[in-house]
Short mmCIF file of C-alpha atoms in Angstrom, two decimals:
data_model
loop_
_atom_site.label_atom_id
_atom_site.label_comp_id
_atom_site.label_asym_id
_atom_site.label_seq_id
_atom_site.Cartn_x
_atom_site.Cartn_y
_atom_site.Cartn_z
CA VAL A 1 41.75 5.15 -6.65
CA TYR A 2 38.56 5.35 -6.62
CA PHE A 3 35.26 3.03 -7.54
CA TYR A 4 32.13 5.20 -9.05
CA ARG A 5 29.95 4.75 -11.25
CA THR A 6 28.13 6.51 -13.93
CA GLY A 7 23.40 6.63 -14.69
CA ALA A 8 21.16 6.69 -12.54
CA PRO A 9 20.69 4.09 -9.55
CA THR A 10 18.59 1.19 -10.98
CA GLU A 11 17.34 -0.13 -7.12
CA PRO A 12 17.10 1.78 -4.17
CA PRO A 13 20.46 2.53 -2.53
CA ALA A 14 19.15 2.06 0.45
CA ALA A 15 15.68 0.53 2.40
CA ALA A 16 12.10 3.52 2.87
CA PRO A 17 11.27 5.36 5.28
CA LEU A 18 11.16 3.25 9.24
CA PRO A 19 7.39 3.95 9.70
CA THR A 20 6.76 5.29 13.75
CA VAL A 21 2.65 4.10 14.12
CA PRO A 22 1.31 1.89 16.21
CA GLU A 23 0.97 -1.54 15.36
CA ALA A 24 -2.52 -1.21 17.77
CA ASP A 25 -2.95 1.78 14.98
CA VAL A 26 -1.92 0.25 12.02
CA ILE A 27 -3.70 -2.75 9.64
CA SER A 28 -0.39 -4.32 6.89
CA MET A 29 -0.25 -5.47 4.00
CA PHE A 30 3.01 -5.07 3.21
CA SER A 31 5.33 -4.15 6.02
CA ASN A 32 8.87 -5.87 8.07
CA ALA A 33 7.83 -3.40 10.48
CA TYR A 34 4.10 -5.21 11.89
CA THR A 35 2.89 -7.81 11.65
CA ASP A 36 0.93 -8.45 8.18
CA VAL A 37 -2.68 -10.00 7.42
CA LEU A 38 -3.76 -11.60 4.80
CA VAL A 39 -2.54 -10.69 1.35
CA ASP A 40 -3.38 -13.84 -1.25
CA THR A 41 -1.99 -12.02 -4.23
CA TRP A 42 0.40 -9.32 -4.73
CA SER A 43 -0.24 -9.85 -8.88
CA SER A 44 -3.20 -11.08 -9.97
CA PRO A 45 -3.64 -13.82 -13.09
CA PHE A 46 -5.83 -10.85 -14.65
CA ASP A 47 -3.46 -8.15 -14.08
CA ASN A 48 -0.33 -7.08 -16.14
CA ALA A 49 1.92 -6.91 -15.03
CA ASP A 50 5.75 -8.95 -13.28
CA VAL A 51 6.05 -9.19 -9.57
CA GLU A 52 8.60 -10.19 -6.98
CA ASP A 53 10.12 -10.82 -3.72
CA VAL A 54 13.48 -8.90 -2.67
CA VAL A 55 15.20 -7.56 -0.07
CA ILE A 56 17.09 -5.17 0.51
CA ASP A 57 19.17 -3.17 3.01
CA GLY A 58 17.74 -5.79 5.06
CA SER A 59 14.29 -5.10 3.83
CA ASP A 60 11.67 -7.48 1.98
CA MET A 61 10.20 -5.65 -0.69
CA LYS A 62 7.87 -5.73 -3.66
CA LEU A 63 9.54 -5.55 -7.03
CA TYR A 64 7.35 -4.10 -9.71
CA THR A 65 8.47 -4.40 -13.96
CA ASN A 66 7.00 -4.46 -17.38
CA LEU A 67 4.02 -2.16 -15.12
CA VAL A 68 1.31 -1.78 -17.05
CA PHE A 69 -1.05 -2.60 -13.21
CA SER A 70 -1.53 -4.90 -11.60
CA ILE A 71 -4.60 -6.11 -8.84
CA ALA A 72 -3.61 -6.91 -5.24
CA GLU A 73 -6.04 -9.11 -3.46
CA ALA A 74 -7.12 -10.17 -0.28
CA THR A 75 -10.30 -12.00 -0.96
CA THR A 76 -9.59 -14.19 1.37
CA ALA A 77 -9.71 -12.30 4.36
CA PRO A 78 -11.28 -8.62 3.29
CA ILE A 79 -9.17 -5.58 5.02
CA ASP A 80 -11.65 -3.96 7.91
CA ALA A 81 -10.85 -0.68 7.64
CA THR A 82 -13.52 1.83 9.13
CA ALA A 83 -11.59 2.49 12.14
CA MET A 84 -8.19 3.63 9.65
CA THR A 85 -8.44 6.90 9.02
CA ASP A 86 -4.90 6.88 6.01
CA PHE A 87 -4.00 4.49 3.39
CA HIS A 88 0.37 4.44 3.23
CA MET A 89 3.07 3.58 0.98
CA ASP A 90 6.20 3.92 0.10
CA ILE A 91 7.70 3.80 -3.64
CA TRP A 92 10.88 3.48 -5.69
CA THR A 93 11.56 3.87 -8.97
CA PRO A 94 14.61 4.34 -10.95
CA ASP A 95 12.38 5.29 -14.70
CA PRO A 96 10.75 9.01 -14.76
CA THR A 97 9.19 10.89 -13.15
CA ALA A 98 8.72 14.37 -15.32
CA ALA A 99 5.05 15.18 -17.01
CA PRO A 100 2.95 13.54 -18.55
CA ALA A 101 4.25 10.38 -15.46
CA VAL A 102 1.86 9.21 -13.73
CA PHE A 103 1.48 6.12 -10.66
CA LYS A 104 -1.98 5.91 -9.92
CA ILE A 105 -3.73 4.00 -6.78
CA LYS A 106 -6.98 2.66 -6.60
CA LEU A 107 -9.20 0.85 -3.80
CA VAL A 108 -11.61 -1.41 -4.10
CA ASP A 109 -14.50 -2.29 -1.69
CA PHE A 110 -16.76 -6.10 -2.19
CA GLY A 111 -19.35 -4.60 0.13
CA ALA A 112 -21.07 -5.63 2.89
CA ASP A 113 -21.61 -9.33 0.69
CA GLY A 114 -17.57 -9.09 0.63
CA ALA A 115 -17.27 -11.25 -2.13
CA PHE A 116 -16.71 -8.76 -6.14
CA GLY A 117 -20.20 -8.20 -7.86
CA GLY A 118 -22.94 -8.45 -6.80
CA GLY A 119 -24.00 -4.65 -7.06
CA ASP A 120 -22.89 -3.15 -4.33
CA ASP A 121 -18.48 -2.73 -5.14
CA VAL A 122 -17.14 0.79 -5.11
CA GLU A 123 -13.82 1.80 -5.16
CA HIS A 124 -11.47 5.00 -6.55
CA GLU A 125 -8.49 5.99 -7.61
CA LEU A 126 -6.29 8.52 -7.15
CA THR A 127 -3.33 9.95 -9.65
CA PHE A 128 0.06 11.19 -9.07
CA ASP A 129 2.87 13.65 -10.51
CA ALA A 130 5.61 15.25 -10.61
CA ALA A 131 2.94 18.54 -9.13
CA THR A 132 1.09 16.78 -7.07
CA THR A 133 2.08 16.14 -3.00
CA PRO A 134 3.60 14.45 -2.55
CA PRO A 135 5.17 14.75 -6.20
CA LEU A 136 6.44 11.43 -8.00
CA ALA A 137 10.17 11.43 -8.31
CA THR A 138 13.17 9.09 -9.48
CA GLY A 139 15.23 7.31 -7.41
CA ASP A 140 14.29 9.68 -4.58
CA TRP A 141 11.01 7.18 -1.91
CA VAL A 142 8.23 8.38 -1.91
CA SER A 143 6.42 8.03 0.32
CA PHE A 144 2.40 8.40 0.48
CA ASP A 145 0.05 9.04 3.32
CA ILE A 146 -3.14 9.47 2.27
CA PRO A 147 -6.26 9.52 4.06
CA LEU A 148 -9.10 7.56 3.45
CA ALA A 149 -11.99 10.53 2.50
CA ASP A 150 -10.14 11.52 -0.31
CA PHE A 151 -11.01 8.11 -2.24
CA THR A 152 -14.21 9.45 -2.21
CA GLY A 153 -15.95 7.63 -4.17
CA LEU A 154 -14.84 4.44 -1.94
CA THR A 155 -18.35 5.31 0.85
CA THR A 156 -18.13 1.66 2.76
CA THR A 157 -14.11 0.12 3.72
CA ALA A 158 -15.43 -2.89 5.52
CA SER A 159 -13.89 -4.94 3.06
CA ILE A 160 -12.13 -3.30 1.04
CA ALA A 161 -10.66 -6.56 -1.49
CA GLN A 162 -8.20 -5.18 -4.07
CA LEU A 163 -4.91 -2.61 -4.39
CA ILE A 164 -4.41 -1.55 -7.93
CA LEU A 165 -1.14 0.04 -8.90
CA SER A 166 -1.03 1.97 -12.37
CA GLY A 167 1.44 4.42 -14.72
CA ASP A 168 3.37 5.04 -16.39
CA PRO A 169 6.64 4.37 -14.13
CA ASN A 170 6.97 0.61 -16.19
CA THR A 171 9.79 -0.42 -12.82
CA VAL A 172 8.50 0.40 -9.21
CA TYR A 173 9.44 -0.95 -5.52
CA VAL A 174 7.20 -0.97 -2.86
CA ASP A 175 7.49 -1.51 0.54
CA ASN A 176 5.14 -0.70 3.87
CA VAL A 177 1.97 -0.48 2.39
CA TYR A 178 -0.41 -0.42 5.58
CA PHE A 179 -4.17 1.54 6.62
CA TYR A 180 -3.39 3.63 9.66
CA ARG A 181 -6.12 6.17 11.79
CA THR A 182 -4.43 8.65 14.04
CA GLY A 183 -5.51 11.11 16.50
CA ALA A 184 -8.40 9.57 19.04
CA PRO A 185 -10.57 6.52 17.58
CA THR A 186 -14.06 7.07 18.67
CA GLU A 187 -15.14 4.08 19.47
CA PRO A 188 -14.10 1.25 22.12
CA PRO A 189 -11.84 -1.41 19.90
CA ALA A 190 -12.92 -3.45 22.41
CA ALA A 191 -15.65 -4.82 24.99
CA ALA A 192 -15.30 -3.42 28.03
CA PRO A 193 -14.90 -5.57 30.57
CA LEU A 194 -16.17 -8.19 31.34
CA PRO A 195 -17.79 -8.92 34.95
CA THR A 196 -16.32 -10.96 37.33
CA VAL A 197 -19.05 -11.62 40.84
CA PRO A 198 -20.66 -14.20 41.06
CA GLU A 199 -24.90 -13.50 40.16
CA ALA A 200 -25.60 -14.21 43.21
CA ASP A 201 -23.82 -10.92 44.83
#
């Protein structure tokens, strides 16, 4: 006597892998593991996607449906990722991921003026499929750990204001979206301690 299901699951059976990067080395856009920075919207009025907040296995996630392209925006306080080395996000999809299916991740930096336009915006888009590293997969969490250097057109990273997702999987669960740094920092993370000796001495 037993219960069973037929067909592939339509939602993740468990949460995405728990991040292990120390919070001091992370700028999180969305993750239960960290304190998130301000993201104004996870679906801009100008995109072609639906998004909702869901909870699976005790973990908050973003669920995109009818995804053609989505625009998450941090325009009120663009993200300064100059001290970061990598970008991470986890996705899960029930949709077919065999060729010619692709999933694209684009980062957009608004430049020194911190605003859209003005001639100093830069961006770069990376494309993933069943043959890339990591490979797209159906019914499994896919963890992207992408060196920011791979976004070659992203020549500045002090005012990252948009994360654009697009591709053929039209139903995508998203979790653990953050920038992080690996290795020892190459510059002081803070100013030297303020002297406390009276100036007369």
